[in-house]
Each structure stands twice: as C-alpha cells, then as structure tokens.
PDB file of C-alpha atoms and ligand atoms in Angstrom:
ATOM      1  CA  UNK W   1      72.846  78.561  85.244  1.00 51.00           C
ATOM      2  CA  UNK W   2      71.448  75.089  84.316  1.00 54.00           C
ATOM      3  CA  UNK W   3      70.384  76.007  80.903  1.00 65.00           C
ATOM      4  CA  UNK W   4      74.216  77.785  80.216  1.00 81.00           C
ATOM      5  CA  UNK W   5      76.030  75.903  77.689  1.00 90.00           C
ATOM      6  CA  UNK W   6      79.007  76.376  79.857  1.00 93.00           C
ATOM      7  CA  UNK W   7      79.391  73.442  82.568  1.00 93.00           C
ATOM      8  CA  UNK W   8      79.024  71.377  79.227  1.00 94.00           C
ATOM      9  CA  UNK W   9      81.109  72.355  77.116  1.00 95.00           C
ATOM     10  CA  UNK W  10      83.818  72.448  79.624  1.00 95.00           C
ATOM     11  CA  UNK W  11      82.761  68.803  80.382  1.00 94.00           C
ATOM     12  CA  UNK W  12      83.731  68.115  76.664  1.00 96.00           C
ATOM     13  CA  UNK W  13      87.124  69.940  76.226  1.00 96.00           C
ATOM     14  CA  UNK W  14      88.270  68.195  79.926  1.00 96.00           C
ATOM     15  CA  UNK W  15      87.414  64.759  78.058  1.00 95.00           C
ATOM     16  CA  UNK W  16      88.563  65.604  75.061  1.00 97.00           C
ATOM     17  CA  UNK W  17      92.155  67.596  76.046  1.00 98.00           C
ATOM     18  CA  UNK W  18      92.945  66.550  79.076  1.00 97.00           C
ATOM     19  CA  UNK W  19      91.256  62.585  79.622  1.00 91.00           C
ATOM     20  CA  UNK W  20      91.183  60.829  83.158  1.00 95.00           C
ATOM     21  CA  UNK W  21      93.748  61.635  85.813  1.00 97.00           C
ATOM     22  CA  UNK W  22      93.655  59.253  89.001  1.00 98.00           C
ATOM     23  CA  UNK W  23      95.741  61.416  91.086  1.00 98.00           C
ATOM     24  CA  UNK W  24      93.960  64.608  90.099  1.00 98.00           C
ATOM     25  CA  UNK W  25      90.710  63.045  90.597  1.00 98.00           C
ATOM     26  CA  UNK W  26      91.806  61.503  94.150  1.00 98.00           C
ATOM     27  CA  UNK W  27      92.986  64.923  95.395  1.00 98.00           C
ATOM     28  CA  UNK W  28      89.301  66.269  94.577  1.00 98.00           C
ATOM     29  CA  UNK W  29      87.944  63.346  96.044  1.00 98.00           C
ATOM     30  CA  UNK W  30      89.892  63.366  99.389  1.00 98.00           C
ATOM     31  CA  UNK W  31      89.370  67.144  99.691  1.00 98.00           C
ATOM     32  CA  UNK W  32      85.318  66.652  99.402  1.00 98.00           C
ATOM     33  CA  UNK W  33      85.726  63.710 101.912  1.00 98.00           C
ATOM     34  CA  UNK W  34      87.249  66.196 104.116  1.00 98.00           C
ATOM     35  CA  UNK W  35      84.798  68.905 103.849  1.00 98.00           C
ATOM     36  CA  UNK W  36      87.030  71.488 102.043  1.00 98.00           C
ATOM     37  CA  UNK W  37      84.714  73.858 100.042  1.00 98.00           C
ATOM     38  CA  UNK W  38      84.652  72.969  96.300  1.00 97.00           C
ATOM     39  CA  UNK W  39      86.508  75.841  94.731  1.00 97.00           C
ATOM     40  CA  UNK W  40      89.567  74.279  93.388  1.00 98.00           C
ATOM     41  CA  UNK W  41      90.385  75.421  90.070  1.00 98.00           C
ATOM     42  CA  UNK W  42      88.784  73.358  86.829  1.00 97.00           C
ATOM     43  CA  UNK W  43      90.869  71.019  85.390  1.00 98.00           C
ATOM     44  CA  UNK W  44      91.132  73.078  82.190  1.00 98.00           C
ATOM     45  CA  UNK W  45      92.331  76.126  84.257  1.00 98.00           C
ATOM     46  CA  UNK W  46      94.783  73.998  86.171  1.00 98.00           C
ATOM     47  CA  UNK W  47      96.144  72.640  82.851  1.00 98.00           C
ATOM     48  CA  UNK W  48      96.850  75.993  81.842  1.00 98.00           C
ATOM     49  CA  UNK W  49      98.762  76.767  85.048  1.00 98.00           C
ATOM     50  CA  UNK W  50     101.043  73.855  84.093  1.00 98.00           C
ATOM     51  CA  UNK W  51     101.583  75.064  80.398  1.00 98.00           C
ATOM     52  CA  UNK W  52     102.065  78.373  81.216  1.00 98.00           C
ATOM     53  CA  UNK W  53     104.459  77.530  83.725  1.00 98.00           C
ATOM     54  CA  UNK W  54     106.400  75.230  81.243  1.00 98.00           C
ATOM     55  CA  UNK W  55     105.934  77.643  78.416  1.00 98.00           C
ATOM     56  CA  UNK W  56     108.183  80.429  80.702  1.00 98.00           C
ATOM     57  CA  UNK W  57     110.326  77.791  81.788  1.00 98.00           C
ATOM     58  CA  UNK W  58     109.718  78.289  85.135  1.00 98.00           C
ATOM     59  CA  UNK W  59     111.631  76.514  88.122  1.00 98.00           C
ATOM     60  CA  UNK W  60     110.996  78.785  91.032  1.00 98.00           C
ATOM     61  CA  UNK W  61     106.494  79.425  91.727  1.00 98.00           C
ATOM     62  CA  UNK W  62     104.930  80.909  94.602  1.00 98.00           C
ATOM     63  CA  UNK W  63     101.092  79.900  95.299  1.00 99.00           C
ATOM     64  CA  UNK W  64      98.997  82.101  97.598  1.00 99.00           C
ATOM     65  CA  UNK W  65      96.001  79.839  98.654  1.00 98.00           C
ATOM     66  CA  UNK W  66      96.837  76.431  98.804  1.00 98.00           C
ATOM     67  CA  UNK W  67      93.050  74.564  99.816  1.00 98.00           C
ATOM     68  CA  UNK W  68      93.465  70.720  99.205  1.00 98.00           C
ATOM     69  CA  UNK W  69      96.370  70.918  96.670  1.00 98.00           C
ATOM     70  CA  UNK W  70      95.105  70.215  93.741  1.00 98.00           C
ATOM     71  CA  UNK W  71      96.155  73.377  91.989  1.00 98.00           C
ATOM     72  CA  UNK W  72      99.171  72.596  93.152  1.00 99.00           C
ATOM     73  CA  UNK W  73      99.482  69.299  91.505  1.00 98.00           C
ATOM     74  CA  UNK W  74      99.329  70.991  87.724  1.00 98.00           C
ATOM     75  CA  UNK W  75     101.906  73.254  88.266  1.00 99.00           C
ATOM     76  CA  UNK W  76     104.058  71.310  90.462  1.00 98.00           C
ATOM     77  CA  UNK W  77     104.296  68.633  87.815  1.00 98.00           C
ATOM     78  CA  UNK W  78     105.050  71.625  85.423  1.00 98.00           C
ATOM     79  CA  UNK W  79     108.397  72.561  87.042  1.00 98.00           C
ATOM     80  CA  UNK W  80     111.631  71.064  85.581  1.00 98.00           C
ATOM     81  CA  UNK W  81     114.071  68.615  87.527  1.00 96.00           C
ATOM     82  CA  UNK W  82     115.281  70.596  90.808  1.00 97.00           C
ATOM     83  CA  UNK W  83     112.444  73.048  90.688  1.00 98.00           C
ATOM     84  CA  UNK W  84     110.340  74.537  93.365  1.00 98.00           C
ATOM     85  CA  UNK W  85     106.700  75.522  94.637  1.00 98.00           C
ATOM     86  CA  UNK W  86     105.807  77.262  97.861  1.00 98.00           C
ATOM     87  CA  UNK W  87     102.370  77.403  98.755  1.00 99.00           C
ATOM     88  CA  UNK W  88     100.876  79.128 101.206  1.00 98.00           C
ATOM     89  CA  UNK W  89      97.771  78.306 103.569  1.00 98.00           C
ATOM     90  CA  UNK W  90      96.235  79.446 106.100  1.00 98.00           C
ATOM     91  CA  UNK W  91      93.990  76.633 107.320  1.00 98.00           C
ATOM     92  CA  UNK W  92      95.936  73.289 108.967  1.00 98.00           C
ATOM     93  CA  UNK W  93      93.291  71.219 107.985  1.00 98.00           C
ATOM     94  CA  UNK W  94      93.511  72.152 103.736  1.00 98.00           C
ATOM     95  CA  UNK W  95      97.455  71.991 104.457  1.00 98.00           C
ATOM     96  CA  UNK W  96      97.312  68.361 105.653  1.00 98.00           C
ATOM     97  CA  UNK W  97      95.186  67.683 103.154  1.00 98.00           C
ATOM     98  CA  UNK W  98      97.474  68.837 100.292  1.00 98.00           C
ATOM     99  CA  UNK W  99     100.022  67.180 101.644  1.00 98.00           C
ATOM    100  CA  UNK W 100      98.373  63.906 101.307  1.00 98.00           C
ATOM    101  CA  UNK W 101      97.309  64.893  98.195  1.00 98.00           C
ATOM    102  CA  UNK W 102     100.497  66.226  96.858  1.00 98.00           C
ATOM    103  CA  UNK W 103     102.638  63.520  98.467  1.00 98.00           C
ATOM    104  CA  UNK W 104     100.395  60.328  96.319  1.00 98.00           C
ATOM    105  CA  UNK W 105     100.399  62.618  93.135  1.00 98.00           C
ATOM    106  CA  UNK W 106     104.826  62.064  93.862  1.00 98.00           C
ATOM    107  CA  UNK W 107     105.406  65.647  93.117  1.00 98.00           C
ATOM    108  CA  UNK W 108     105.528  66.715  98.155  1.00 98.00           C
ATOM    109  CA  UNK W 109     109.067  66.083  97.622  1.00 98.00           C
ATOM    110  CA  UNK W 110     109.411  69.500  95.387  1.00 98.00           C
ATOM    111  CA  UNK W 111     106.581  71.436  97.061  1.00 98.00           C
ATOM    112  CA  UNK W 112     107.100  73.445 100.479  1.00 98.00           C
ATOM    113  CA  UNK W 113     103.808  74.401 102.298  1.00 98.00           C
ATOM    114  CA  UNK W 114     103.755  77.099 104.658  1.00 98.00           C
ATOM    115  CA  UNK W 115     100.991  76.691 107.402  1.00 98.00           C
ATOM    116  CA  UNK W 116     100.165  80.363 108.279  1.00 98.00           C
ATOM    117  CA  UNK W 117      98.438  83.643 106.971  1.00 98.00           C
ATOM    118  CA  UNK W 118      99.991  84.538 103.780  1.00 98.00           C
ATOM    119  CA  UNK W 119     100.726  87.537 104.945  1.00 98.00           C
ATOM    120  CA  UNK W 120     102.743  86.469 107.315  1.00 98.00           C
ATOM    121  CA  UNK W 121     104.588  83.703 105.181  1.00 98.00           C
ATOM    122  CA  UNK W 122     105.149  86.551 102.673  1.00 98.00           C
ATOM    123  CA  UNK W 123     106.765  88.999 105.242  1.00 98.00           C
ATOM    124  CA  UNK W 124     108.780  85.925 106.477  1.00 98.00           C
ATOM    125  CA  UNK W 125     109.905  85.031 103.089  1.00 98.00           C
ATOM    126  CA  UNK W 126     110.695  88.442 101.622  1.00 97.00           C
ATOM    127  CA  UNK W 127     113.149  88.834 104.968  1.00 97.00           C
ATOM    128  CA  UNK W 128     114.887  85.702 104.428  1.00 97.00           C
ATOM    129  CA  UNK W 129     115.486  86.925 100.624  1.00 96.00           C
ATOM    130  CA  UNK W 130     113.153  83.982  98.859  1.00 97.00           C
ATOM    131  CA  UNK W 131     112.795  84.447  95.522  1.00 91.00           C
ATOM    132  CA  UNK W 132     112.574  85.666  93.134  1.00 98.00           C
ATOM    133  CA  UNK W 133     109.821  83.313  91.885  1.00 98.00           C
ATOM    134  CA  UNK W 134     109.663  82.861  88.068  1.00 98.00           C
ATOM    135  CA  UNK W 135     105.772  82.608  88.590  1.00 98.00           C
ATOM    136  CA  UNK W 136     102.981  83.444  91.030  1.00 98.00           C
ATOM    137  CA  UNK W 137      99.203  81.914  91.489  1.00 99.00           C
ATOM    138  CA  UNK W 138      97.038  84.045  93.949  1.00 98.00           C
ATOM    139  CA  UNK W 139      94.038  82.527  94.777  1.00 98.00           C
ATOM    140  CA  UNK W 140      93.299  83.112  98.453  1.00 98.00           C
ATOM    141  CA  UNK W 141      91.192  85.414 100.440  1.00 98.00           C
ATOM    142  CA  UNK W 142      90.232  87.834  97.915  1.00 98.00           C
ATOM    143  CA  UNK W 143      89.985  91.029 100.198  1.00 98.00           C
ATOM    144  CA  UNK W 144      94.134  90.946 100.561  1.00 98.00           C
ATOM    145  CA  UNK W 145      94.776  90.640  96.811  1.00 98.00           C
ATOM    146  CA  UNK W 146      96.329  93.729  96.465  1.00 98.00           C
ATOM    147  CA  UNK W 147      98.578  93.364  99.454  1.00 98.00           C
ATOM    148  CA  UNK W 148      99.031  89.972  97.958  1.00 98.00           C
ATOM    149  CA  UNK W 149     100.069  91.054  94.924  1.00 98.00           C
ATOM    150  CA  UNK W 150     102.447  93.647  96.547  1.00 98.00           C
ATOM    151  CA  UNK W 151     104.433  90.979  98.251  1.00 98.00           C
ATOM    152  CA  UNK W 152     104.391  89.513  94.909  1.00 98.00           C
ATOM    153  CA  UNK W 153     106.265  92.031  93.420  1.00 98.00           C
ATOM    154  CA  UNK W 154     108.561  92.067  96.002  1.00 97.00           C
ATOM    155  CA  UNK W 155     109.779  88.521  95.767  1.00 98.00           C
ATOM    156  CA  UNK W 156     109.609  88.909  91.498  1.00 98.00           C
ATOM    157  CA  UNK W 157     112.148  89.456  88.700  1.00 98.00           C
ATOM    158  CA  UNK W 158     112.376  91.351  85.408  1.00 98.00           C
ATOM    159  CA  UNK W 159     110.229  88.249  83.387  1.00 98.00           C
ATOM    160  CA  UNK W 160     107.895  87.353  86.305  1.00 98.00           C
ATOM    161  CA  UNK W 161     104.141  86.213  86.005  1.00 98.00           C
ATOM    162  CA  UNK W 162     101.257  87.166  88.187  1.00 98.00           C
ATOM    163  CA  UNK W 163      98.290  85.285  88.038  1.00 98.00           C
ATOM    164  CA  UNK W 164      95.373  86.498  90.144  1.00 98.00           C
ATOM    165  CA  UNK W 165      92.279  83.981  90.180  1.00 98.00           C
ATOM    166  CA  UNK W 166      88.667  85.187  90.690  1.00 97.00           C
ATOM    167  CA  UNK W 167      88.861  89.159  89.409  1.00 98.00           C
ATOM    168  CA  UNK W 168      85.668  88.996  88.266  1.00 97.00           C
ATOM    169  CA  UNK W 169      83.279  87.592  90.614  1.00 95.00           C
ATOM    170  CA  UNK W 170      79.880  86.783  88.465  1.00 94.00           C
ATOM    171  CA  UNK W 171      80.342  90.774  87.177  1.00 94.00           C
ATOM    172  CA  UNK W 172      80.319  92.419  90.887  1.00 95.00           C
ATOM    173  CA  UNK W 173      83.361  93.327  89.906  1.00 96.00           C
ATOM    174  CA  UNK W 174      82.375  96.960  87.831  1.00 96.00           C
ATOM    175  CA  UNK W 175      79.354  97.446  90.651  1.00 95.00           C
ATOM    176  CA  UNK W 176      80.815 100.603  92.071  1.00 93.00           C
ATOM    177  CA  UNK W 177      78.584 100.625  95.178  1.00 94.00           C
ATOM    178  CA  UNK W 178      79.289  97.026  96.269  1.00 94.00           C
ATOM    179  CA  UNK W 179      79.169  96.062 100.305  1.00 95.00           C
ATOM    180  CA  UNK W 180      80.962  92.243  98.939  1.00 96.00           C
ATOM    181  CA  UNK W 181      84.509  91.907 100.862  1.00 96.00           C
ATOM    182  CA  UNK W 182      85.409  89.938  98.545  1.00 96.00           C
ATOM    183  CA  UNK W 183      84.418  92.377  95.530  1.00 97.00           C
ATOM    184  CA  UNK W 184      86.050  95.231  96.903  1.00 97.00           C
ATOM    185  CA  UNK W 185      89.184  93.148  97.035  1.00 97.00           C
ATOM    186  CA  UNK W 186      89.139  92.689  93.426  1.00 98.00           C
ATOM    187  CA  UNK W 187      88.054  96.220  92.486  1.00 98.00           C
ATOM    188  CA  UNK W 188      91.124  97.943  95.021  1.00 97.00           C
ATOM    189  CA  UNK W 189      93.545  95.261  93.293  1.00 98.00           C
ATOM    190  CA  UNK W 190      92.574  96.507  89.862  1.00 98.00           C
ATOM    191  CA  UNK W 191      92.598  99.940  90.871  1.00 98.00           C
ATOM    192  CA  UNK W 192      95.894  99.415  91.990  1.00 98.00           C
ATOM    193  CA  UNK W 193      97.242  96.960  89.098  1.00 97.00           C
ATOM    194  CA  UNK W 194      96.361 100.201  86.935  1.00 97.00           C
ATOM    195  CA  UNK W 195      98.536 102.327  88.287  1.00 97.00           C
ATOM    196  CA  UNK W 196     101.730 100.297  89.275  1.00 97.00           C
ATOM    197  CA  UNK W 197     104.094 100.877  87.153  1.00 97.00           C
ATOM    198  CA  UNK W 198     106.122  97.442  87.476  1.00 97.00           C
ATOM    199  CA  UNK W 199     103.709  95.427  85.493  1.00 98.00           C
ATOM    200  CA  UNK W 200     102.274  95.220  82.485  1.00 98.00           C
ATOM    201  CA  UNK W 201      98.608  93.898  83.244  1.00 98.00           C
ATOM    202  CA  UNK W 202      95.281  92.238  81.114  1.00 98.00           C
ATOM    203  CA  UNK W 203      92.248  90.371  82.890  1.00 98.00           C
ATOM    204  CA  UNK W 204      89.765  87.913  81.013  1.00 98.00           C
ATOM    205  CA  UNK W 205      86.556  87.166  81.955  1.00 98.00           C
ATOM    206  CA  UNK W 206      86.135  83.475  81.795  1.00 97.00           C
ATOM    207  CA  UNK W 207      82.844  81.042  82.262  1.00 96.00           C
ATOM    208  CA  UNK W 208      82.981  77.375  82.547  1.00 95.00           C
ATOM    209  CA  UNK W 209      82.237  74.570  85.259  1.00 93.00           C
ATOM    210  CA  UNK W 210      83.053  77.435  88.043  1.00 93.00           C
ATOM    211  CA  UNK W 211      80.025  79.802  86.491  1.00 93.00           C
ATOM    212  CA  UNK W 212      81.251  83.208  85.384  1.00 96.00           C
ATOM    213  CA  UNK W 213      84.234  84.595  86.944  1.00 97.00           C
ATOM    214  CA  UNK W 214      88.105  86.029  85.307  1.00 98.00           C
ATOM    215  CA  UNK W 215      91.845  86.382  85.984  1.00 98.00           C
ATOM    216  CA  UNK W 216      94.542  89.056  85.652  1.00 98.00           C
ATOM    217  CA  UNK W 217      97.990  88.748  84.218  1.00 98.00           C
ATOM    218  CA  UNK W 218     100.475  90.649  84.895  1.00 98.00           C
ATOM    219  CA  UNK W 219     104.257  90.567  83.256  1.00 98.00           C
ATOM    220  CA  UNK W 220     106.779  92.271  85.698  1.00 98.00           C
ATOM    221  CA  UNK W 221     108.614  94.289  83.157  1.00 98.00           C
ATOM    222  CA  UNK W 222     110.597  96.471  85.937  1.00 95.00           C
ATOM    223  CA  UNK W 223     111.451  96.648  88.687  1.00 91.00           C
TER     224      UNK W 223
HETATM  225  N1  LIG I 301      94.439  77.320  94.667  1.00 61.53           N
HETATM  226  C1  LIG I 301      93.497  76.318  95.157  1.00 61.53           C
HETATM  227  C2  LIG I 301      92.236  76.945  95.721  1.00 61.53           C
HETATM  228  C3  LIG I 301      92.478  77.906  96.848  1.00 61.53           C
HETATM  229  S1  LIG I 301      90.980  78.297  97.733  1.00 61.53           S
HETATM  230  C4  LIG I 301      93.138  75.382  94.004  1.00 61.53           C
HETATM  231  O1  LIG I 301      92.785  75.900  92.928  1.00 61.53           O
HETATM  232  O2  LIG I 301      93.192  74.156  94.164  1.00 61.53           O
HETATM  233  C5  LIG I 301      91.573  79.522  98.822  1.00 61.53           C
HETATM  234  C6  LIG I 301      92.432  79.012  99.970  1.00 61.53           C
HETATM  235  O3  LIG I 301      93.002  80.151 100.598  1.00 61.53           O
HETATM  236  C7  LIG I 301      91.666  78.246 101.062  1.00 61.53           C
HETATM  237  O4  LIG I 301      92.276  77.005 101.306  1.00 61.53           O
HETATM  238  C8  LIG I 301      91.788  79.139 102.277  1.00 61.53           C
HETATM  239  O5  LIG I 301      91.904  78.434 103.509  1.00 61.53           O
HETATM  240  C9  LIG I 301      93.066  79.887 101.987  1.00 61.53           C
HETATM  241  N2  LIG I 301      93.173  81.157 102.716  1.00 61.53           N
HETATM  242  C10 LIG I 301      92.174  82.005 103.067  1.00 61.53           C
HETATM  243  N3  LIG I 301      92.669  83.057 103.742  1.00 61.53           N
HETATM  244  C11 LIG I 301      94.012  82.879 103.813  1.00 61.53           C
HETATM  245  C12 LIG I 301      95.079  83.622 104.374  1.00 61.53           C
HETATM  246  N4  LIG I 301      94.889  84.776 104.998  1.00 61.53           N
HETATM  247  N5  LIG I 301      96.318  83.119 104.223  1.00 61.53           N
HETATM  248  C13 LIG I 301      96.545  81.973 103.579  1.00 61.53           C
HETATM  249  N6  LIG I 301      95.587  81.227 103.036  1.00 61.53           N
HETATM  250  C14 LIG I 301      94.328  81.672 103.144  1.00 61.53           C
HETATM  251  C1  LIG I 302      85.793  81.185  95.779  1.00 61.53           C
HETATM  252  C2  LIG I 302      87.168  81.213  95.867  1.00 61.53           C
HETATM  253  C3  LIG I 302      87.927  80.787  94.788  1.00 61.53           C
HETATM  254  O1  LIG I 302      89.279  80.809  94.823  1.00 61.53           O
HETATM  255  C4  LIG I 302      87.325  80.340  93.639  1.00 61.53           C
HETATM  256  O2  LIG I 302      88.100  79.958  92.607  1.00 61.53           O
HETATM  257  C5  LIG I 302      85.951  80.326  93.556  1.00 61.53           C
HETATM  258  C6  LIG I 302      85.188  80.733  94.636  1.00 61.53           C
HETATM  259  C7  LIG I 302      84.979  81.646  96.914  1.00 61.53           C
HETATM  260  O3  LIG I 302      85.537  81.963  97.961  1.00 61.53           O
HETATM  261  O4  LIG I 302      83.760  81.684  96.781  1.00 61.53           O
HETATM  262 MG1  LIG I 303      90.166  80.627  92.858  1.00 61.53          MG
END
C-alpha cells in the first residue's frame, strides 16, 4: 500500500478541511497509550458523521461500537442543545477510555455509554421503548451486523439513517467462498439489506488512511 496515493491525499484534505483538533488528537493519543487497536474512524470519515448528523438535524443517535470514543466525539458535538448519543461497548477497558476521552472533549455530559454486548444493550433498550434514534453508526464486531442492524430498525423512525462501517473489507466482501468471520458478516448483512423492505439502501467503497474498505446507507422509509 506504500506506493497508493491514498494515505496522502487523505493527509492533505485532513489539513486542508478539517486543521488541528487538540481534543480529537488527545482521544487518539490516550487510546494508543492504552493499547486500544488503531481502528478508529479517519478524521475525514468522522467529520462526515458530524455533518451528516447536523445535515438531518438529528438529536437522538445510537452508536454500536464505541472503542476509545473518538467517533463519538464528531457526532456528539454534532447534536443540537438537549440532544443525545448512546453508545454501546462491549469492552470496560475502551468504555473507560471514552469516557475520559469524551468527558475532556466537554461533550460525557450528553453521551450515555452502555458497558455490555450490544446485543444485549439493544434488547435492553428496545424493552424499555428507547428511541427512536434519528441516526445510527454500527461499527462493532462485524459478524453481528445484520442482527445489529435489525435492532436498528427496531429502535428507528420513518426518516432514520443507518450507517454501517467496514462493508467492504479490502474487496473480501464479493469472495463468495470466504472462511473470514468478519466477511461473512458483511456479505449476510448485504444479503439481508437487499431484501428488507424498510430501507432504502447504497454502499460506497472508500480508500484512504484506513486502506480500502466501504459503508452502507440505509434511509428507513417504512416501517
Ligand atoms: N466507532 C469507533 C470504532 C469502533 S471499533 C470509532 O470509530 O472511534 C469496534 C468496537 O466494538 C471495539 O471497541 C470493540 O470492543 C467493540 N465490540 C466488539 N464486539 C462487541 C460487542 N459484541 N458488543 C459491543 N461492542 C463490541
Ligand atoms: C477493523 C474494525 C473497524 O471498525 C475498522 O474501521 C477497521 C478495522 C478490524 O476489526 O479490523
Ligand atoms: Mg469501523
């Protein structure tokens, strides 16, 4: 990949759109320090988490993989006055993290982190009638994406927006035979995405500072 153009020209739109960011560039830092793997999204993908989320006017966003925050921080500072972001994690260590994180970038006071497997967060959320969230980030384990995406549904309105990180996977995604968890994930969410009849779905391939990789979007148009 050394001789892609990518990682470099992704350097120059981050300097050129989006400049220096202390609190940004501390949450990366901490989360090295602590040994969280280095798979947060790029700055120019978080950006566009925050301006999609203030292009909808969103106030209400669900995350599904939380890691060290930092995706978090865009589209936390996205939401207007009196809005909200649950994020879900797994791992104890990445949610202490985050919360560091989160709480220096001043934006913990409107984000809710739920230590515990999404799953089970979801199950417990749908129950308690959360939602509906205006906008959704998945970007956890990719093998439960489409049960992910499910849950998603569930706790969505007429208007809602599903983004789904990491579809592609370096193109394993289209290689029918694959053994790759994480693959199949992606290929039974697609399969399923094609067929559900609530959303209206795309996916882009995108390459950049995190190689060659994509997302889906998907607009809930009924439900
Ligand atoms: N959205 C983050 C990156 C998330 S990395 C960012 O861009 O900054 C994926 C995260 O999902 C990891 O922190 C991992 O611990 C978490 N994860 C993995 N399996 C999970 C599960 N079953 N439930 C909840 N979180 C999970
Ligand atoms: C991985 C996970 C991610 O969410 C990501 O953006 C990149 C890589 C991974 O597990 O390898
Ligand atoms: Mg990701």
């Amino acid at each position: 990949m050394a001789d892609q153009p990518w990682a470099a020209v992704d350097e120059y739109i981050c300097d050129l759109l989006l400049g220096s960011d202390p609190d940004l560039e501390a949450a990366l830092e901490s989360s090295r320090e602590a040994g969280l793997p280095p798979i947060a999204v790029a700055p120019n993908q978080g950006k566009l988490l925050h301006l999609l989320i203030r292009s909808l006017g969103a106030s209400s966003v669900l995350e599904i993989g939380t890691l060290g925050g930092y995706s978090a921080i865009w589209m936390a500072r996205a939401l207007p006055a009196g809005g909200r972001l649950v994020t879900l994690e797994a791992a104890p260590k990445h949610a202490e993290v985050a919360r560091s994180n989160l709480d220096r970038a001043g934006v913990g006071d409107r984000v809710e982190i739920r230590v515990a497997p999404a799953l089970d967060s979801l199950k417990e959320l749908a129950a308690a009638g959360a939602g509906p969230f205006d906008f959704v980030f998945i970007d956890a384990d990719k093998e439960n994406t489409r049960a992910y995406f499910e849950w998603s549904l569930s706790l969505s309105k007429v208007g809602t927006v599903i983004v789904v990180d990491n579809v592609v996977r370096n193109g394993g995604l289209i290689d029918a035979e694959t053994k790759d968890a994480q693959v199949l994930g992606m290929r039974q969410f697609m399969d399923y995405a094609s067929t559900e009849k609530r959303v209206e779905v795309t996916a882009v391939q995108t390459v950049g500072s995190k190689g060659y990789d994509g997302f889906a979007f998907a607009y809930v148009t009924n439900l």
